[in-house]
Tab-separated table of C-alpha atoms in Angstrom:
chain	number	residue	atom	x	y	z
A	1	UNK	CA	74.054	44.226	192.903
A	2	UNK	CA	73.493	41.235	194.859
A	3	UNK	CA	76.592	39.340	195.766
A	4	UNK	CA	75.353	36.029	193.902
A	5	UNK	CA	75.612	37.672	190.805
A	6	UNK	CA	78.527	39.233	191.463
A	7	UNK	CA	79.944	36.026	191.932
A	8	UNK	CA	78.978	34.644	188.757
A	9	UNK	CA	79.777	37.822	187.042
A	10	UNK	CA	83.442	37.355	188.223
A	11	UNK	CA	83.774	33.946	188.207
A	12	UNK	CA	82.621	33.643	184.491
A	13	UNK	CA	85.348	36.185	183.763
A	14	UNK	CA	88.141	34.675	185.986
A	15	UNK	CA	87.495	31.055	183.517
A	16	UNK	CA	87.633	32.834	180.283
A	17	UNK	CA	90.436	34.866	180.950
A	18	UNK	CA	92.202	31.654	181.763
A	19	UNK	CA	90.735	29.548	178.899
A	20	UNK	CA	91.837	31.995	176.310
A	21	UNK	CA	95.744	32.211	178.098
A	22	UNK	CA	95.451	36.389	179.194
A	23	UNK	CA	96.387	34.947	183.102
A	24	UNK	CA	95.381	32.695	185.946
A	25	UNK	CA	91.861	35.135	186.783
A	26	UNK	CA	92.274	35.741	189.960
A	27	UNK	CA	92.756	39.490	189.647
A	28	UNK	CA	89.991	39.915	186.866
A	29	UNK	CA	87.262	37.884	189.240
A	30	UNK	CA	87.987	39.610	192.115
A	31	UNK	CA	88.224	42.995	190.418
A	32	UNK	CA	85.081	42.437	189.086
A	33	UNK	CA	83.154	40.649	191.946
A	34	UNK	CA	84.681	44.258	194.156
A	35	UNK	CA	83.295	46.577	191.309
A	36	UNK	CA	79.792	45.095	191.131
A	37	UNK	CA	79.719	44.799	194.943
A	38	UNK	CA	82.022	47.076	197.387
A	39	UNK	CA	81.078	45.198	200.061
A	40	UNK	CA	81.967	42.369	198.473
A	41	UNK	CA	84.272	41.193	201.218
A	42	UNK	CA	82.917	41.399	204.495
A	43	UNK	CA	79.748	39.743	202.807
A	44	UNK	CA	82.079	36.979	202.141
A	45	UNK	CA	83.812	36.456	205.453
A	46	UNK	CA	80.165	36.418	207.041
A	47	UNK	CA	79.735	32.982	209.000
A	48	UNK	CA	83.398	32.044	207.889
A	49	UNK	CA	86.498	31.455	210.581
A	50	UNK	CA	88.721	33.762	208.321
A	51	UNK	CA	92.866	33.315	209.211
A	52	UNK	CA	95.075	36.005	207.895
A	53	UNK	CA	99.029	35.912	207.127
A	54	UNK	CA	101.054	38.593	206.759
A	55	UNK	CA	104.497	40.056	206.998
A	56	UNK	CA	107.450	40.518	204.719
A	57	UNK	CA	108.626	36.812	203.801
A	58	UNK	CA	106.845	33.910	203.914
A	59	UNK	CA	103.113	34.584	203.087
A	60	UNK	CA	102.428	32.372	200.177
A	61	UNK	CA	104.034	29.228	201.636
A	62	UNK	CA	102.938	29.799	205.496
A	63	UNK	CA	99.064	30.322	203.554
A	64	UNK	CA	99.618	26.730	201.553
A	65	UNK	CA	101.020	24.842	204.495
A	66	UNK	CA	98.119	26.169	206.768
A	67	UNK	CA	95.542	25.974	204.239
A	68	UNK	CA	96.816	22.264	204.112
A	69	UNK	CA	96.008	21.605	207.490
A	70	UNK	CA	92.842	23.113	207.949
A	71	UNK	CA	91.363	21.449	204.866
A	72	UNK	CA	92.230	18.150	206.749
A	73	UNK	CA	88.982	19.176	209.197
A	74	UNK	CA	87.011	21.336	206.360
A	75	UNK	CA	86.590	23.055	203.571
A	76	UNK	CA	88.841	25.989	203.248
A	77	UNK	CA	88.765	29.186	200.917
A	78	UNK	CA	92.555	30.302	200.084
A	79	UNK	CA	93.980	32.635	197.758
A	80	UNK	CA	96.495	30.174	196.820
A	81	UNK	CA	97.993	32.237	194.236
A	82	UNK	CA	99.774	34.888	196.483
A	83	UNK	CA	97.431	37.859	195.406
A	84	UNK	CA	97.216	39.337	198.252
A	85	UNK	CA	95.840	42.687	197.685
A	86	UNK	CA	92.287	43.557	197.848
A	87	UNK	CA	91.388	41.926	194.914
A	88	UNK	CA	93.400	38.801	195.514
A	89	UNK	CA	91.589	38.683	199.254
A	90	UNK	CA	88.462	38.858	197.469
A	91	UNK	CA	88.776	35.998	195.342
A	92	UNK	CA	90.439	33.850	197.269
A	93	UNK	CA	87.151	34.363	199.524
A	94	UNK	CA	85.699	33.061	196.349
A	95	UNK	CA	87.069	30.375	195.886
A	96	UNK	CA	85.050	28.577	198.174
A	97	UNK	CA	82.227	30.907	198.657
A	98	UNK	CA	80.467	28.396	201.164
A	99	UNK	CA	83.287	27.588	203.039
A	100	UNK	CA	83.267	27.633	206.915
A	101	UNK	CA	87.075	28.855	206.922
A	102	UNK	CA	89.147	30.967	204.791
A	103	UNK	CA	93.200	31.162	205.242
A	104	UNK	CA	93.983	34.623	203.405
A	105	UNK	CA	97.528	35.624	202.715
A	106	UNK	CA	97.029	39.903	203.250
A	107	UNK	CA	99.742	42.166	201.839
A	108	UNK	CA	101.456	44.047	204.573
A	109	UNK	CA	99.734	47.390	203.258
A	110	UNK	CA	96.220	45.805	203.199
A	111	UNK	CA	96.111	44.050	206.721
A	112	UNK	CA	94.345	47.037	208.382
A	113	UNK	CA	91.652	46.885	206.135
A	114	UNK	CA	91.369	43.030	205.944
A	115	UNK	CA	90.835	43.097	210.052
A	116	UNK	CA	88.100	45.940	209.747
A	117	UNK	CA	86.686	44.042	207.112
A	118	UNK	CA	86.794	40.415	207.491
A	119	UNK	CA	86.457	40.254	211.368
A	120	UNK	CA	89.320	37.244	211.689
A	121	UNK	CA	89.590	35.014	214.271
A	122	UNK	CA	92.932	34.098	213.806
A	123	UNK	CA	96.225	36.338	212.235
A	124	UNK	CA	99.579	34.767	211.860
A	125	UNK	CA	101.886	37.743	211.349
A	126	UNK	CA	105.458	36.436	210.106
A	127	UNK	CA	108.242	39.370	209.999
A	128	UNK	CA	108.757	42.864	208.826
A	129	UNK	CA	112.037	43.396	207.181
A	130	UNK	CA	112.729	45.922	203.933
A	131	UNK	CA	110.793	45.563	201.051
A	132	UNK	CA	110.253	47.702	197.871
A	133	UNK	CA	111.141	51.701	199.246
A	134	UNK	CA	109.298	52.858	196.718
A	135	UNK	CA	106.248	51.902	198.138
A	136	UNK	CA	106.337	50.413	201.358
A	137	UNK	CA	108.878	52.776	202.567
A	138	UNK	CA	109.898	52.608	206.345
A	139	UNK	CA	109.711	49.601	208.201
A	140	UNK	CA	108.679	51.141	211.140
A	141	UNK	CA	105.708	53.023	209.140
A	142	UNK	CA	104.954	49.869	208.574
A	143	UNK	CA	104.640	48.290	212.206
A	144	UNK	CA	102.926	51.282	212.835
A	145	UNK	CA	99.880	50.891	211.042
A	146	UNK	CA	99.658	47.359	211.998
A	147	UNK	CA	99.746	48.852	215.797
A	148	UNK	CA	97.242	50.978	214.887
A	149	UNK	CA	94.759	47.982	212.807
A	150	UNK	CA	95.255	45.782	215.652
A	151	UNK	CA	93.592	47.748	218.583
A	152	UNK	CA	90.474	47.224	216.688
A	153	UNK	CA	90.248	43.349	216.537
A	154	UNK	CA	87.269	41.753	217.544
A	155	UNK	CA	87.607	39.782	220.880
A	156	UNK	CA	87.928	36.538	219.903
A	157	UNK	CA	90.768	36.989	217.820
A	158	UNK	CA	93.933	35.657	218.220
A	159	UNK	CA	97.421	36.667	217.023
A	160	UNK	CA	100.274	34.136	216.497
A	161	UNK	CA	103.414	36.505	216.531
A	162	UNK	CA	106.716	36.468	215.812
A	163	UNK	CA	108.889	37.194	219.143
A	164	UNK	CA	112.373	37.211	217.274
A	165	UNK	CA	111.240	40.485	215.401
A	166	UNK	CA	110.981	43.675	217.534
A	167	UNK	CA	108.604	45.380	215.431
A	168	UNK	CA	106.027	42.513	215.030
A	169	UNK	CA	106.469	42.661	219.141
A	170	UNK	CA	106.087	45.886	219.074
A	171	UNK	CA	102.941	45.870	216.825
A	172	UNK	CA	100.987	43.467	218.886
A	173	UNK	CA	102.010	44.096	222.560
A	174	UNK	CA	98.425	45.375	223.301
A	175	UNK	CA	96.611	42.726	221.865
A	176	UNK	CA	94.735	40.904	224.183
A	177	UNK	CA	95.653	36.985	222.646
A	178	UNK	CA	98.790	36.694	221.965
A	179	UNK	CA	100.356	32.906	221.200
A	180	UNK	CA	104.423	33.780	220.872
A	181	UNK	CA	106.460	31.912	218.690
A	182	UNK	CA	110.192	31.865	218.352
A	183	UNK	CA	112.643	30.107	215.988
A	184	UNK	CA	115.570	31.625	217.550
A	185	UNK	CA	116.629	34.612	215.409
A	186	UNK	CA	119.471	36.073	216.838
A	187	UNK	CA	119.374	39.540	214.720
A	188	UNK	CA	117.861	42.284	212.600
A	189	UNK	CA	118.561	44.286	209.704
A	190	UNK	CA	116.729	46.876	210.237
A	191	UNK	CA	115.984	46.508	214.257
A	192	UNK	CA	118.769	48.658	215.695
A	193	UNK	CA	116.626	50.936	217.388
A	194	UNK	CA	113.490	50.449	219.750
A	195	UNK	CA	110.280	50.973	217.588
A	196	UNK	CA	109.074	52.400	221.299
A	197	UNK	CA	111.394	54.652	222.286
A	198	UNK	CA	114.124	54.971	219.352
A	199	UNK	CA	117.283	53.935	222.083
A	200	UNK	CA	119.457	51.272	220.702
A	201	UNK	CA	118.524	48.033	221.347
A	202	UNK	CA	120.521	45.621	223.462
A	203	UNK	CA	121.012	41.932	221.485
A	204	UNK	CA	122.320	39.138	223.135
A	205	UNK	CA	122.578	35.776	221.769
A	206	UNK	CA	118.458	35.347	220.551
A	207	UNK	CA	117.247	38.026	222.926
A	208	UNK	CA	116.911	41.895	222.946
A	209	UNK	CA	115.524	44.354	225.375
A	210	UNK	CA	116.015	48.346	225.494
A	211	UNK	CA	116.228	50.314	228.722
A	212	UNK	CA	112.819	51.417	228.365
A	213	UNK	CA	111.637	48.161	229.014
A	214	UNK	CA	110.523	47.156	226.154
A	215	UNK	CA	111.841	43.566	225.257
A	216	UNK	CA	111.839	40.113	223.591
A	217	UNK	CA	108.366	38.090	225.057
A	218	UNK	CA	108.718	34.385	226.107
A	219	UNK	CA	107.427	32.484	223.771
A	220	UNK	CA	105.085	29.469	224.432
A	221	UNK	CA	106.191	27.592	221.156
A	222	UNK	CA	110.038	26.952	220.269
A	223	UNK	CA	111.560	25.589	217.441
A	224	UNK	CA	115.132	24.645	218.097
A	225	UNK	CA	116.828	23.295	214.396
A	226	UNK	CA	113.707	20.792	213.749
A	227	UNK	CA	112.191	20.267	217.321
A	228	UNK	CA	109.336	22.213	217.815
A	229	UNK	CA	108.464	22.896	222.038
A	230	UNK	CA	105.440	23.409	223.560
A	231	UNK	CA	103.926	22.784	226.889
A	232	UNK	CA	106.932	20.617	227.671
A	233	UNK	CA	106.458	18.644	224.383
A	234	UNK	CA	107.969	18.513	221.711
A	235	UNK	CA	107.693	17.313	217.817
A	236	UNK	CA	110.353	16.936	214.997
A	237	UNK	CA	109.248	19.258	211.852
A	238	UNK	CA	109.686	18.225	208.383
A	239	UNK	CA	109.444	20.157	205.295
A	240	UNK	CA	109.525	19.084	201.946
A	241	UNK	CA	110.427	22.583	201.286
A	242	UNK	CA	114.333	23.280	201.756
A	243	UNK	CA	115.472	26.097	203.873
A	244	UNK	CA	115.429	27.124	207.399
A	245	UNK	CA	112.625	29.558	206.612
A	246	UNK	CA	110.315	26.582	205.727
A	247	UNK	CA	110.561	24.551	208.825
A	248	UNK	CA	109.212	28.156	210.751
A	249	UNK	CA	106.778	28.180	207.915
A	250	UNK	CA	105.520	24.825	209.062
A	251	UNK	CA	106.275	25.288	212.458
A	252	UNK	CA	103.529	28.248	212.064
A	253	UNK	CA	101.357	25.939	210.357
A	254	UNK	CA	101.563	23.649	213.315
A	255	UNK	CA	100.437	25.940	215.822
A	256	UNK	CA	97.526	27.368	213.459
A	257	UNK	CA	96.425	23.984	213.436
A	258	UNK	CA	96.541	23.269	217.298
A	259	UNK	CA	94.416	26.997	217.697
A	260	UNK	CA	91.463	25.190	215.441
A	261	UNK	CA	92.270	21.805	217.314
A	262	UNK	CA	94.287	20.226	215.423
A	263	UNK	CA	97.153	17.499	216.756
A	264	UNK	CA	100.600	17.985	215.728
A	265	UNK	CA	100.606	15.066	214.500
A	266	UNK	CA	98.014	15.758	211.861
A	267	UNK	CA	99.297	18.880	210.957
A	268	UNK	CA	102.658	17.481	210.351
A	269	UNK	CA	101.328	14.257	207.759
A	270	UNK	CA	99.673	17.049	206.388
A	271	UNK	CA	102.373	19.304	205.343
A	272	UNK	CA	104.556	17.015	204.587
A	273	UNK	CA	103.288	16.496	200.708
A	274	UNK	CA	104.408	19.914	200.126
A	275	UNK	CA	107.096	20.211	197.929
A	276	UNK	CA	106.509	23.663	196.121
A	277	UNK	CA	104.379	26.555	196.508
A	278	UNK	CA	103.323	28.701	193.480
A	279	UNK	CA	106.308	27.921	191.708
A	280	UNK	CA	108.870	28.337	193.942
A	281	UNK	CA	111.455	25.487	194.285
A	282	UNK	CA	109.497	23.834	191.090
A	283	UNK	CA	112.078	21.987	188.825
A	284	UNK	CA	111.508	23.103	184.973
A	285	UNK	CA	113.983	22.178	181.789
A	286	UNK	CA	115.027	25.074	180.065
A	287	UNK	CA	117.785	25.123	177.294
A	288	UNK	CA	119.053	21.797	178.528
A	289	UNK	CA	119.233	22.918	181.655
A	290	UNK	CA	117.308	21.254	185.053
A	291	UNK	CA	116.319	24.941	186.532
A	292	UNK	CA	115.313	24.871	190.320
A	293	UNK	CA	113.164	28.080	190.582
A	294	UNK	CA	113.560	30.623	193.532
A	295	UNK	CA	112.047	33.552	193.974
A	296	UNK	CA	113.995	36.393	195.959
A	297	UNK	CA	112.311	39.748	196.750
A	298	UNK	CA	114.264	41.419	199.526
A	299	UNK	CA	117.328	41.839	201.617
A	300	UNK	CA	115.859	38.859	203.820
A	301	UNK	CA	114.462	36.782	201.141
A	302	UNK	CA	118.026	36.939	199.185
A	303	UNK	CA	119.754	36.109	202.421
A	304	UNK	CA	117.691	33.297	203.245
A	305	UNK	CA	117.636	32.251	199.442
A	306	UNK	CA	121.363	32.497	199.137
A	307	UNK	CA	121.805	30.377	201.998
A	308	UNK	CA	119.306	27.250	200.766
A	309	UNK	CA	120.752	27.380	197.417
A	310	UNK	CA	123.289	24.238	196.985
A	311	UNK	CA	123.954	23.571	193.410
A	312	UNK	CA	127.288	24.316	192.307
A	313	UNK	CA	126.007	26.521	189.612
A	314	UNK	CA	123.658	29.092	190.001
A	315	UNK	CA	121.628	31.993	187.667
A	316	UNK	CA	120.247	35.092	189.219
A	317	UNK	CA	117.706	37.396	187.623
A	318	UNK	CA	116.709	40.566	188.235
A	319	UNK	CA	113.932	43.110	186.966
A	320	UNK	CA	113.107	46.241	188.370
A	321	UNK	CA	109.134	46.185	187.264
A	322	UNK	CA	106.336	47.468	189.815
A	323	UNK	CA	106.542	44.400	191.001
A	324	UNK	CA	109.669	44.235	192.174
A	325	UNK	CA	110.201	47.273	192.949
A	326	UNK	CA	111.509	49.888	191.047
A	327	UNK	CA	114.333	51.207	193.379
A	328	UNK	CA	117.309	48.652	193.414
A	329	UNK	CA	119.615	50.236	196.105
A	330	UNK	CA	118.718	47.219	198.460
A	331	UNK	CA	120.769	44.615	195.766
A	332	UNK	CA	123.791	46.355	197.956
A	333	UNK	CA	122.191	45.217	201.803
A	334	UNK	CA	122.689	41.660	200.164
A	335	UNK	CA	125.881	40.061	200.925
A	336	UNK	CA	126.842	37.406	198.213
A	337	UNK	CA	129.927	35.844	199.406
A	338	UNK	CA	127.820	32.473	199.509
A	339	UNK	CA	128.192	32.584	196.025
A	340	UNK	CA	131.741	32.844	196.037
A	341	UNK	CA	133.297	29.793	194.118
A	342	UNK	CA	130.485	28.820	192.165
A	343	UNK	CA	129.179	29.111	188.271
A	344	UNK	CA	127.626	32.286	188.511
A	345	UNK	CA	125.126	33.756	185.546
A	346	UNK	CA	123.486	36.852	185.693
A	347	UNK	CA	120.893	38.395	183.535
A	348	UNK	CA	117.328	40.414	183.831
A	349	UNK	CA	116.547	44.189	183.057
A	350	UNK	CA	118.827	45.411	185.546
A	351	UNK	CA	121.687	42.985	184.695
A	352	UNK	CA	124.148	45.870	185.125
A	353	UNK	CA	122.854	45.966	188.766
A	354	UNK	CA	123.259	43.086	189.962
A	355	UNK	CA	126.896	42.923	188.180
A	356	UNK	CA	128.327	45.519	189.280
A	357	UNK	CA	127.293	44.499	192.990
A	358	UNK	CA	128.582	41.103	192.779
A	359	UNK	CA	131.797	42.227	190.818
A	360	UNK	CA	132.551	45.026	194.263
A	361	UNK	CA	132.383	41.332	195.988
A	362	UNK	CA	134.781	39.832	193.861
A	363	UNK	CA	132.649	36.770	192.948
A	364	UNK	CA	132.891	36.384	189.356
A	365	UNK	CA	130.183	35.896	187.192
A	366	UNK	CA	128.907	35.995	183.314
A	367	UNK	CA	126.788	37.971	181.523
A	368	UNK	CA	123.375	36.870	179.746
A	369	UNK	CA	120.791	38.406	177.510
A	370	UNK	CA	118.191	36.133	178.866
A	371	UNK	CA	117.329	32.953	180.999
A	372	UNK	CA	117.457	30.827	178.095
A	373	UNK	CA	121.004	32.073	176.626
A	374	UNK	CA	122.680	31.537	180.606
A	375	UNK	CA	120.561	27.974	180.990
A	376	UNK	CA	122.290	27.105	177.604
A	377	UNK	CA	125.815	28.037	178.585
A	378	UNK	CA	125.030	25.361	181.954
A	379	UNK	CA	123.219	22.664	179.981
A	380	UNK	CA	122.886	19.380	180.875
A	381	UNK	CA	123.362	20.387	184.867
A	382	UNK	CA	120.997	21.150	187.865
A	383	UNK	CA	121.036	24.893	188.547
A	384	UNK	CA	119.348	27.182	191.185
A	385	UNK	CA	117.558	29.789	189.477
A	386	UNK	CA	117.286	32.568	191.815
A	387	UNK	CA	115.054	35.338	190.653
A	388	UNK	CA	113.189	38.586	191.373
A	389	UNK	CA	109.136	38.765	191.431
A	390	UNK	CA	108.653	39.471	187.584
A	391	UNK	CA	111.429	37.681	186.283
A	392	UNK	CA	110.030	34.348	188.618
A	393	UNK	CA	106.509	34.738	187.884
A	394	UNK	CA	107.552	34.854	184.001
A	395	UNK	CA	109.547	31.588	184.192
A	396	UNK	CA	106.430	29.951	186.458
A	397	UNK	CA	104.163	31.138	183.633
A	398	UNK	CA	106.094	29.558	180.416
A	399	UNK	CA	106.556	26.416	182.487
A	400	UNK	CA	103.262	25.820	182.503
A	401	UNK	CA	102.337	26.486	179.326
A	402	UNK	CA	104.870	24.067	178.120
């Protein structure tokens, strides 16, 4: 079928499955745009500058912030939704059909086949950490099919890589444009062991190496706290977004936008009007309650979560859907002494979970049916709502129907 009607085909389908409430249509379109034309996507990426993020953490907001930029300059097709499977690639290629660039956030699982597909010029590849076991499994599996995906990039693509994270080193060392980045990251969960040769690695202060020779790259750009370096220049990042995670975010953004030309400068003013991304650190009233949503998926993510959360009370909620993952052994990687002291809720499908974890920590906590029944119990107060992928998306979803 030709791709035009495709388009229409899938578009049509994406409105009305909004307009009658079923979802925002992004998966339906791009379901349906894929099934009426396989080659849907490469046809799409034809005559476009396509950018691709991946990586464990910080897809969806590194996508916004760098979508941001680049719209400054042109128009830019995003999926600014976070579907990032195939379907979600295809319609955010939608989105802007016409487009000269496209800034794609790519599952870990589906980067190899966005590359042989979309032909990018640009990939910004963020982290690998643990995710859901039951269906990424490995890490190193992982960084081993992105090895394998990136010997095939076309020639004029570049790779912005992470230098604090041994396997997205590892990945990428044979790439032939590399632009290293490095916000200092001093460890690794899951990086005790070379992804080359399987010796222990050596870390000292923010480096590693392994007697192989395999070791931490210099890296051109260097943020340092807020002061970004490069070329013996530097820039003070801002982030409307709180965390330490978000100023590498936009520190990412920053050098995506020098690649296509872009001044710091411009990049920054840009960014700076971002306060929330899909949801996430969005404010919402529930039960009396002033509800800062987070969204926590993994090990990392909770860490990093944990650590931006400041409110003296704080709700945590946890499903174990597809989604999220079925397997919950990873709540127990997650150290939640930050909690410690604090008005701790719980509540979700696996309530009992997250519990009996916090209760082997000694923080003390209260149990909830629901959201509603623990925002109750705080009303009238800020709290940081920290929750998993289903239970996030389903708060996101009733705030914006109210």
């Amino acid at each position: 079928m030709p791709l035009s009607i495709a388009l229409a085909i899938g578009n049509f389908l994406g409105w009305l499955s909004r307009i009658t409430g079923r979802g925002s249509g992004v998966m339906v379109t791009g379901r349906t745009i894929l099934a009426l034309q396989p080659r849907a996507a490469s046809l799409l990426a034809q005559r476009k500058e396509i950018v691709l993020i991946s990586g464990t953490n910080g897809k969806t907001t590194t996508t916004a912030l760098i979508s941001r930029v680049l719209s400054e300059k042109s128009e830019v097709a995003t999926n600014y939704t976070g579907a990032n499977l195939f379907a979600g690639v295809v319609a955010g290629l939608a989105t802007a059909a016409k487009a000269p660039r496209a800034v794609l956030e790519v599952d870990e699982l589906v980067l190899p086949w966005a590359i042989k597909e979309l032909s990018p010029s640009l990939i910004v590849l963020l982290n690998l950490g643990r995710d859901q076991l039951d269906r990424l499994s490995e890490v190193r599996i992982v960084a081993a099919k992105w090895k394998s995906a990136l010997k095939d990039l076309p020639v004029n693509c570049t790779v912005i890589a992470d230098s604090d994270d041994p396997f997205v080193t590892w990945a990428v060392r044979d790439c032939k444009k590399i632009t290293w980045f490095s916000s200092g990251v001093s460890s690794h969960l899951d990086a005790a062991t070379c992804p080359e040769c399987g010796e222990l690695l050596t870390w000292s202060s923010n480096t590693y190496s392994c007697i192989c020779g395999f070791a931490k790259p210099i890296a051109e750009w260097i943020l340092i706290d807020q002061e970004l370096r490069h070329g013996g220049k530097s820039v003070n990042v801002k982030s409307a977004i709180p965390g330490r995670a978000a100023l590498g975010n936009a520190a990412r953004a920053i050098i995506a936008g020098a690649h296509f030309g872009i001044s710091k400068e411009s990049a920054l003013k840009s960014i700076s009007t971002i306060s929330q991304v899909d949801g996430r650190f969005n404010e919402v009233k529930i039960s009396g309650a002033s509800l800062r949503l987070m969204l926590a998926k993994n090990p990392a993510s909770w860490s990093e979560t944990l650590e931006t959360s400041s409110r003296k009370k704080v709700i945590l909620s946890i499903n174990a859907n597809t989604q999220d993952g079925k397997d919950t052994s990873w709540l127990w990687d997650v150290d939640y002494l930050p909690l410690q002291g604090r008005e701790i809720g719980v509540t979700g499908d696996r309530v009992l979970d997250i519990s009996a974890r916090l209760t082997s920590q000694g923080i003390s906590h209260t149990r909830f049916d629901s959201v509603s029944a623990a925002a109750q119990s705080f009303s009238g107060t800020e709290v940081d709502l920290i929750a998993s992928y289903t239970a996030f998306h389903a708060l996101v979803k009733s705030a914006v129907k109210k």
